[in-house]
Short mmCIF file of N, CA and C in Angstrom, two decimals:
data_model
loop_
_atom_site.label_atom_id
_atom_site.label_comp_id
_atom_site.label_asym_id
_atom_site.label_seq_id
_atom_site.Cartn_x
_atom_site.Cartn_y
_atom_site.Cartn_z
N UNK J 1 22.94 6.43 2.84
CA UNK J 1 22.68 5.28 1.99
C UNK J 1 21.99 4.19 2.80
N UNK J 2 21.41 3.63 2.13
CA UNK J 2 20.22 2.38 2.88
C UNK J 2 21.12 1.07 2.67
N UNK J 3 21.12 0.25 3.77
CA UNK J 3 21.73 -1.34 3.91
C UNK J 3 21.34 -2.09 2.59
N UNK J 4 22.21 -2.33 1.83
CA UNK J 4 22.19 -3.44 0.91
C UNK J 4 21.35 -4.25 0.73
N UNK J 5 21.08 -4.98 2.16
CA UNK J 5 19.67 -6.08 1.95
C UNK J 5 18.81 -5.18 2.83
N UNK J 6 18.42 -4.18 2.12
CA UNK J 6 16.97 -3.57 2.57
C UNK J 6 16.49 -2.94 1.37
N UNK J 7 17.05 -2.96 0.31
CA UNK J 7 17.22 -2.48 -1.14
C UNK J 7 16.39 -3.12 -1.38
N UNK J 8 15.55 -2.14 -2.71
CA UNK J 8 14.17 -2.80 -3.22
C UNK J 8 15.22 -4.23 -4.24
N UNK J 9 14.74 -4.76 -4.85
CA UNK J 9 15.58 -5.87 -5.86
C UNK J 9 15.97 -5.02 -7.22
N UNK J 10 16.47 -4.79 -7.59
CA UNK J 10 17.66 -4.33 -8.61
C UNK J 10 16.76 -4.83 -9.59
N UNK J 11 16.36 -6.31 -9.81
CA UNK J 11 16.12 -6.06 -11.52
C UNK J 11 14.17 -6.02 -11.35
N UNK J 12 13.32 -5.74 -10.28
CA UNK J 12 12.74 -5.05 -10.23
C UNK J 12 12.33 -3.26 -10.91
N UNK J 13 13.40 -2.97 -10.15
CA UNK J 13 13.67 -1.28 -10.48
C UNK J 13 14.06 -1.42 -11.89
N UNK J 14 15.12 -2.33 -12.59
CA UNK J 14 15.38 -2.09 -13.86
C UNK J 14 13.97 -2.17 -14.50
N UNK J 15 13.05 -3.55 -14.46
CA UNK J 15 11.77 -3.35 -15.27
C UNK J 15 10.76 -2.41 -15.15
N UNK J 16 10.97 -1.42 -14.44
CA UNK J 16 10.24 -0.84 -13.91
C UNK J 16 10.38 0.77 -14.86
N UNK J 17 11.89 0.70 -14.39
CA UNK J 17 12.53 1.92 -15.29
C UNK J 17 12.84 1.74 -17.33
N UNK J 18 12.44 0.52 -17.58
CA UNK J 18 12.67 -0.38 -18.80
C UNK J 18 11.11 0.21 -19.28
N UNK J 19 9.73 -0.04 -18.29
CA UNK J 19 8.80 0.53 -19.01
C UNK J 19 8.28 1.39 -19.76
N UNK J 20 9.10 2.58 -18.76
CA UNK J 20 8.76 4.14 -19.10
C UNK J 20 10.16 4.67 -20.12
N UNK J 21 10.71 3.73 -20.88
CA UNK J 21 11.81 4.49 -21.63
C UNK J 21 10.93 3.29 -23.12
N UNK J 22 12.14 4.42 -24.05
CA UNK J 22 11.46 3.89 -25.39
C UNK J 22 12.36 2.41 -25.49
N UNK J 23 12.10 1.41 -26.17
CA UNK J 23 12.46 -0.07 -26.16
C UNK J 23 14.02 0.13 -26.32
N UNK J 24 14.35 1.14 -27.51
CA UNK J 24 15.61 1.42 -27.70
C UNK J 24 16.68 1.77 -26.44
N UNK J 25 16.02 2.10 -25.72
CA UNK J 25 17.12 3.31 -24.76
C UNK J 25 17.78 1.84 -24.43
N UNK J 26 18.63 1.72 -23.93
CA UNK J 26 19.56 1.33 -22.60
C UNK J 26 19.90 2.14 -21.44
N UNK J 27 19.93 0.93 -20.29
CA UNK J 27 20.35 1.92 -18.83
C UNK J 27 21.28 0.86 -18.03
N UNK J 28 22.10 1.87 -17.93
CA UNK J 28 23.58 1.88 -17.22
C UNK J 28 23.64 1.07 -15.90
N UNK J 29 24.12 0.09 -15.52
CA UNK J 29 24.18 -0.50 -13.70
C UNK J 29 24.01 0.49 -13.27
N UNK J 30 24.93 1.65 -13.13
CA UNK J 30 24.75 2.91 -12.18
C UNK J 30 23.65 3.51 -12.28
N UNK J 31 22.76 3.53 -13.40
CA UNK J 31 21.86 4.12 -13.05
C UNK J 31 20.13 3.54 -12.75
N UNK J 32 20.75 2.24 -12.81
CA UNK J 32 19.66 1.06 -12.08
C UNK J 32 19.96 1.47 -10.39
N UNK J 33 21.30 1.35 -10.20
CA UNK J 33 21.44 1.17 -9.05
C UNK J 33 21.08 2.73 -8.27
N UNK J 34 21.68 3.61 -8.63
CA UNK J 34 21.13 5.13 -7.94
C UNK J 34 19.44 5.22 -8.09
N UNK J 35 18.67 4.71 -9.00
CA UNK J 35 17.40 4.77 -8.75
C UNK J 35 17.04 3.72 -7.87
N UNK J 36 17.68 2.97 -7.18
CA UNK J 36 17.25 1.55 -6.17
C UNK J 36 17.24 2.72 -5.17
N UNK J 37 18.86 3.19 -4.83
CA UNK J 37 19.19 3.97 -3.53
C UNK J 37 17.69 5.00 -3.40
N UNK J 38 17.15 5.53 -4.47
CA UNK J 38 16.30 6.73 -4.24
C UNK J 38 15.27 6.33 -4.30
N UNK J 39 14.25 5.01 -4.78
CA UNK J 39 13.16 4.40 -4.55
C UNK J 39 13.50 3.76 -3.18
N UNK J 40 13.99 2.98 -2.97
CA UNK J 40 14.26 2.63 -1.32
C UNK J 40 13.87 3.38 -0.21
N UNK J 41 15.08 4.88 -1.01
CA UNK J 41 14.71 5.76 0.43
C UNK J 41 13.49 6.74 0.38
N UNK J 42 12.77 6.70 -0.42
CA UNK J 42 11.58 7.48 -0.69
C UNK J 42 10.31 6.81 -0.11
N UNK J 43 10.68 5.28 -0.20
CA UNK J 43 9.64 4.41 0.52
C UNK J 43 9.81 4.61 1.88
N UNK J 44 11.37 4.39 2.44
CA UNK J 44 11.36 4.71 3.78
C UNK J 44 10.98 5.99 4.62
N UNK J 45 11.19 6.78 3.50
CA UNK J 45 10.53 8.36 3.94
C UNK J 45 9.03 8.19 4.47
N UNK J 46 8.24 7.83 3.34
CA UNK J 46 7.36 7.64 3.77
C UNK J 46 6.34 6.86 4.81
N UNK J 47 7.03 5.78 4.76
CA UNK J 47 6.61 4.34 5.86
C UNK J 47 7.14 5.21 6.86
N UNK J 48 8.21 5.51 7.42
CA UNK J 48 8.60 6.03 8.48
C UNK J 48 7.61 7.54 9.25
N UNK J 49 7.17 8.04 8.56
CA UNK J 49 6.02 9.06 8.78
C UNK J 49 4.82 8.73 9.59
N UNK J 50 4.43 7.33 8.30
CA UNK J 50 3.21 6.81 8.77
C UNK J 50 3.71 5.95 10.23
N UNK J 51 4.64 5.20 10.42
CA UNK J 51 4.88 4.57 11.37
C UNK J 51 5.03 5.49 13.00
N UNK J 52 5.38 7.00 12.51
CA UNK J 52 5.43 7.80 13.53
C UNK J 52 4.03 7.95 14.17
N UNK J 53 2.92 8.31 12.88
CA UNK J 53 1.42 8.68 13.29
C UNK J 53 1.27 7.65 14.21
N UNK J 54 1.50 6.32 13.42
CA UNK J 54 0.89 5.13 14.22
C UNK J 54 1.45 4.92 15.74
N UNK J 55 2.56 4.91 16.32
CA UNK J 55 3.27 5.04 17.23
C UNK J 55 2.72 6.12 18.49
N UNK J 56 2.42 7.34 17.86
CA UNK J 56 1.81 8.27 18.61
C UNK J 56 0.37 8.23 19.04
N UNK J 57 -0.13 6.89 18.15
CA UNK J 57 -1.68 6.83 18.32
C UNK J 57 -1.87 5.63 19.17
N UNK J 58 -0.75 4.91 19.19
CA UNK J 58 -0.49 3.48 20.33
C UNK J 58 -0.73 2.50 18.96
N UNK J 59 -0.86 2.64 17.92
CA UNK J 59 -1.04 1.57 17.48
C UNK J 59 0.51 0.33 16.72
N UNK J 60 0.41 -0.52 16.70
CA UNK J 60 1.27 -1.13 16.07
C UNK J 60 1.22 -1.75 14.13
N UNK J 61 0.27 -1.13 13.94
CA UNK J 61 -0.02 -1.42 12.57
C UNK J 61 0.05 -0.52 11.50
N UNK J 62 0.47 -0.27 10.58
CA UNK J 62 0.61 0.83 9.38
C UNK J 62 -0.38 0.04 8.40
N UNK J 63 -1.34 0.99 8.44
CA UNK J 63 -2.30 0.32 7.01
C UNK J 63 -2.22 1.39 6.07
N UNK J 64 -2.71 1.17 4.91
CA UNK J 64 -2.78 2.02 3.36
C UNK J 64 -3.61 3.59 4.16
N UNK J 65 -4.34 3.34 5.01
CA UNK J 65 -4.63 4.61 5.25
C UNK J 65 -3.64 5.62 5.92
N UNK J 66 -2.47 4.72 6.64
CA UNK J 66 -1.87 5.48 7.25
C UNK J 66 -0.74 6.13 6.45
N UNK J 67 -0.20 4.90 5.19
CA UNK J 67 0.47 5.85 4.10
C UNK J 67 -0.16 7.20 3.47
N UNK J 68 -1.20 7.20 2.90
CA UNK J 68 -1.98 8.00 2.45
C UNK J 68 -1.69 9.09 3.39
N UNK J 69 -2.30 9.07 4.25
CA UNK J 69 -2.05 10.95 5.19
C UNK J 69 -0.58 10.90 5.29
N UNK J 70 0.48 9.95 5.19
CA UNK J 70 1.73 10.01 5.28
C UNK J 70 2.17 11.09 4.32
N UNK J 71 1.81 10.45 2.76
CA UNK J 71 2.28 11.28 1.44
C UNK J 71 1.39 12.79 1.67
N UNK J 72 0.41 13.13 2.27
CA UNK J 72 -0.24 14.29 2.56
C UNK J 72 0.57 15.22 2.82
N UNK J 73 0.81 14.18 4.28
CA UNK J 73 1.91 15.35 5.53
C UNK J 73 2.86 15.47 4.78
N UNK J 74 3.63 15.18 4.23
CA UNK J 74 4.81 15.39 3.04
C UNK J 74 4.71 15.77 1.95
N UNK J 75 3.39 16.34 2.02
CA UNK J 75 3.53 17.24 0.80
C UNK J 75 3.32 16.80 -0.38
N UNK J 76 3.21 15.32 -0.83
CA UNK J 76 2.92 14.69 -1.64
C UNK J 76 1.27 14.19 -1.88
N UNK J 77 0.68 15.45 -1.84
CA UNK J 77 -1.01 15.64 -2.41
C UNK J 77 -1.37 14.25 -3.27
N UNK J 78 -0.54 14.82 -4.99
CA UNK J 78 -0.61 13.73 -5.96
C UNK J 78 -0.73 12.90 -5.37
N UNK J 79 0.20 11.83 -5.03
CA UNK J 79 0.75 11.05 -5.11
C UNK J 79 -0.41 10.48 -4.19
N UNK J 80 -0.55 10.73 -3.10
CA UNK J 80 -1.94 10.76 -2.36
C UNK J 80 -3.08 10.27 -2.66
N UNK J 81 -3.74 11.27 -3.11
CA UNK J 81 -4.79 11.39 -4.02
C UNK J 81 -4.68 9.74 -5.10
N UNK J 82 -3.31 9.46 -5.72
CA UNK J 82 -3.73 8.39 -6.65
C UNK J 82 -3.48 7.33 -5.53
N UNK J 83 -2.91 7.43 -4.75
CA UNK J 83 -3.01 5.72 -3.69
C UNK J 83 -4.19 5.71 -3.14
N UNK J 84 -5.17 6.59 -2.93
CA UNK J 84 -6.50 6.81 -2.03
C UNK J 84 -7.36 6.04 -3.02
N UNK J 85 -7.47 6.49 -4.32
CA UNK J 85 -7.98 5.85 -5.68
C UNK J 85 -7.83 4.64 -5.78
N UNK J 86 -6.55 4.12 -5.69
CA UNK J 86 -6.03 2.46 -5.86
C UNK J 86 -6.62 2.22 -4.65
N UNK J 87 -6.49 2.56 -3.17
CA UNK J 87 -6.58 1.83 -2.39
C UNK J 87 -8.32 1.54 -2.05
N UNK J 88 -8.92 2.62 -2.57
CA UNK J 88 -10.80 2.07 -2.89
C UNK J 88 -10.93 0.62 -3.69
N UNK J 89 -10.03 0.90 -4.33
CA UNK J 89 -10.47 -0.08 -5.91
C UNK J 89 -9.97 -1.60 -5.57
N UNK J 90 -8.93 -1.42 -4.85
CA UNK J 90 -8.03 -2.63 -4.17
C UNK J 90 -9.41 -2.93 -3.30
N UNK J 91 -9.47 -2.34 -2.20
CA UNK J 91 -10.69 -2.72 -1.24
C UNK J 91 -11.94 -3.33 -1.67
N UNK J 92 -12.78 -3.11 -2.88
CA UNK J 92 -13.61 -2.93 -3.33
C UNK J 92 -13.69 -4.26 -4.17
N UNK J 93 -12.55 -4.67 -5.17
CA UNK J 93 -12.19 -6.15 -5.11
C UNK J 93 -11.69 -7.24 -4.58
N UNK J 94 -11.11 -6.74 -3.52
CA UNK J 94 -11.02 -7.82 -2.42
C UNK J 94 -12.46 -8.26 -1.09
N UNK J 95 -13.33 -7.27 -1.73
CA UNK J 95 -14.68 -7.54 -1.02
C UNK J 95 -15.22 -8.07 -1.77
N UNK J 96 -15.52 -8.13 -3.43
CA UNK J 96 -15.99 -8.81 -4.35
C UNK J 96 -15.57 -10.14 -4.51
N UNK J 97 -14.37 -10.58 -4.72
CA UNK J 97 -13.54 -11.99 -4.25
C UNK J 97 -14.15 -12.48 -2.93
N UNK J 98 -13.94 -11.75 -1.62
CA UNK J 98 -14.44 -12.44 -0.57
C UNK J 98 -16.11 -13.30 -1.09
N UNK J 99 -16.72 -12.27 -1.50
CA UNK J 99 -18.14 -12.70 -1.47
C UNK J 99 -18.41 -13.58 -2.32
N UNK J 100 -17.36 -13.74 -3.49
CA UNK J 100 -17.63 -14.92 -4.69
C UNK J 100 -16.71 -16.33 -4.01
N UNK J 101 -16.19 -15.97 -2.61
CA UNK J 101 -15.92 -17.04 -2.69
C UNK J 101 -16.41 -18.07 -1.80
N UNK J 102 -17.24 -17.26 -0.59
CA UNK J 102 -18.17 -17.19 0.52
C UNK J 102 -19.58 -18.49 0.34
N UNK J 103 -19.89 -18.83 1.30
CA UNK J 103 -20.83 -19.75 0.80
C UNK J 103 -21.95 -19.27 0.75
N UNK J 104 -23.46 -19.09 -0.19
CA UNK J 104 -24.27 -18.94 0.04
C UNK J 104 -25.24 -18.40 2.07
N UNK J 105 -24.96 -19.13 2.51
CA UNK J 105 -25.34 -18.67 3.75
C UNK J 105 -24.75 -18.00 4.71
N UNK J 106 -23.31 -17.99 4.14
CA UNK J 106 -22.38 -16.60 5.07
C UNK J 106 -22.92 -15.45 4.35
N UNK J 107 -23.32 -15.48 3.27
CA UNK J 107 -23.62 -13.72 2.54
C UNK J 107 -24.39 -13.56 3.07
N UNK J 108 -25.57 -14.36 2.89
CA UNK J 108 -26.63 -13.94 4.06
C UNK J 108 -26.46 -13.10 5.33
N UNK J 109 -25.55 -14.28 5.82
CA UNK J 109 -25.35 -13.49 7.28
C UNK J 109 -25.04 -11.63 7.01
N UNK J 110 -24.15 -11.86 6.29
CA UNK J 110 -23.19 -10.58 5.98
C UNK J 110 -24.33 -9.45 5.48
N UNK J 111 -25.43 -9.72 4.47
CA UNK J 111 -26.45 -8.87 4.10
C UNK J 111 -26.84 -8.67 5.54
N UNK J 112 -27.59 -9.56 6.59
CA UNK J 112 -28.14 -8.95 7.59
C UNK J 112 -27.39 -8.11 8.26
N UNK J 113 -26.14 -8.41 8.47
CA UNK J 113 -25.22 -7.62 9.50
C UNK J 113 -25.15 -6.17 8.83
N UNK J 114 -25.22 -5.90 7.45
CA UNK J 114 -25.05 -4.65 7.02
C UNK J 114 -26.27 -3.98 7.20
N UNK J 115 -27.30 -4.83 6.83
CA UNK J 115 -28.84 -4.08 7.28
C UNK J 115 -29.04 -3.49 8.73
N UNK J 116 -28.01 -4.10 9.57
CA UNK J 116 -28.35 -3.68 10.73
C UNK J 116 -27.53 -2.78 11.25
N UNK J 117 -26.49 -2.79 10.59
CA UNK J 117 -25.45 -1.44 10.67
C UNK J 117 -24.44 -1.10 11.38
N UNK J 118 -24.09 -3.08 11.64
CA UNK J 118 -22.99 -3.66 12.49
C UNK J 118 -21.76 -4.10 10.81
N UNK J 119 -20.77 -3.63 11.09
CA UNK J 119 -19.86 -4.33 9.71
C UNK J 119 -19.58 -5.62 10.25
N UNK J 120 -19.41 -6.03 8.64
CA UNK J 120 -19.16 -7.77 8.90
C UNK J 120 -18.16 -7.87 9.38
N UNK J 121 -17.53 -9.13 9.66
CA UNK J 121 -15.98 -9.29 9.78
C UNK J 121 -15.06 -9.05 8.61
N UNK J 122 -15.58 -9.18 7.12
CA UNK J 122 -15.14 -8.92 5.69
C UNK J 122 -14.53 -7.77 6.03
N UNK J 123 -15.76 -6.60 6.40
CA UNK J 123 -15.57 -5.31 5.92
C UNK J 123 -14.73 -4.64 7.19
N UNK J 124 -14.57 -5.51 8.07
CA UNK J 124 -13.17 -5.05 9.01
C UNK J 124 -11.97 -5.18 8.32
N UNK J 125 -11.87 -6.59 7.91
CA UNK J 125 -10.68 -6.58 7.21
C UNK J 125 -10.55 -6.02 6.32
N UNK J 126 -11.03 -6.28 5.10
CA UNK J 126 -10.65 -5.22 3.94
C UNK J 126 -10.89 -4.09 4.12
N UNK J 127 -10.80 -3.44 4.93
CA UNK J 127 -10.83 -2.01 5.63
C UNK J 127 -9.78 -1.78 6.07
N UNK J 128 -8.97 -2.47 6.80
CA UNK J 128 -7.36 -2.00 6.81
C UNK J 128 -6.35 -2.11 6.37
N UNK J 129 -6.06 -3.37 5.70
CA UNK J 129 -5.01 -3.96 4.43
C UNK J 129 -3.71 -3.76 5.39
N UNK J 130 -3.23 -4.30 6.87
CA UNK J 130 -2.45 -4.18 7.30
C UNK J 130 -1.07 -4.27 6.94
N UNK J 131 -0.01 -3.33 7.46
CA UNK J 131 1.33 -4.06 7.08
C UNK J 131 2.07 -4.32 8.78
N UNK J 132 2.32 -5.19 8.96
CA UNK J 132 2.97 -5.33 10.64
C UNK J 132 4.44 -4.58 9.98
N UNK J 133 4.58 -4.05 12.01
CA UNK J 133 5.93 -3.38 12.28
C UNK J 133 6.24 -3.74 13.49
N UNK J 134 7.91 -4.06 13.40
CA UNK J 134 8.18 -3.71 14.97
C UNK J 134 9.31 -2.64 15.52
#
């Protein structure tokens, strides 16, 4: 069982589990709470994977890429496959935001730097979507 305060939030998981049932259903504390214990530890399954890759590679950072081959190595293709999807689309508008919010003469810059086939500083960042660990 996972520490109490490391538990995702309880009425999180209830709205969560509230979506995918018909309006009618009702659900039980116990069974809010046994789906906390098993979303919790399914996250930790996985973070813990990726945190191994990262560890072995010297790095100290777990980014969305490193979940992704995480759910791979575990066998979790699907699941994969749709965070690889989100995590383009995530990237892809957080580069669109950057640039709408950018001043006229930083894009500039940023067009030349891509013409020349150096990435901007943008496209470093939204390229890894870090999560720190220690």
């Amino acid at each position: 069982m996972v520490d109490e305060d490391k538990l995702l939030p309880i009425a999180n998981v209830g709205r969560l589990m509230k979506q995918v049932l018909p309006p009618s259903a009702k659900i039980s504390k116990e069974a809010k709470q046994t789906m906390q214990e098993c979303a919790t530890e399914f996250i930790s399954f996985v973070t813990a994977e990726a945190s191994d890759k990262c560890h072995k590679e010297n790095r100290k950072t777990v980014n969305g890429d490193d979940i992704c081959w995480a759910f791979s190595a575990l066998g979790f293709d699907e699941y994969a496959e749709a965070i690889i999807r989100y995590l383009h689309k995530y990237r892809e508008a957080e580069r669109q935001k950057a640039n709408q919010n950018k001043p006229a003469n930083a894009q500039d810059k940023d067009e030349e730097s891509n013409r020349s086939g150096q990435p901007s500083s943008q496209q470093i960042d939204s390229n890894t979507a870090p999560i720190e660990f220690s």
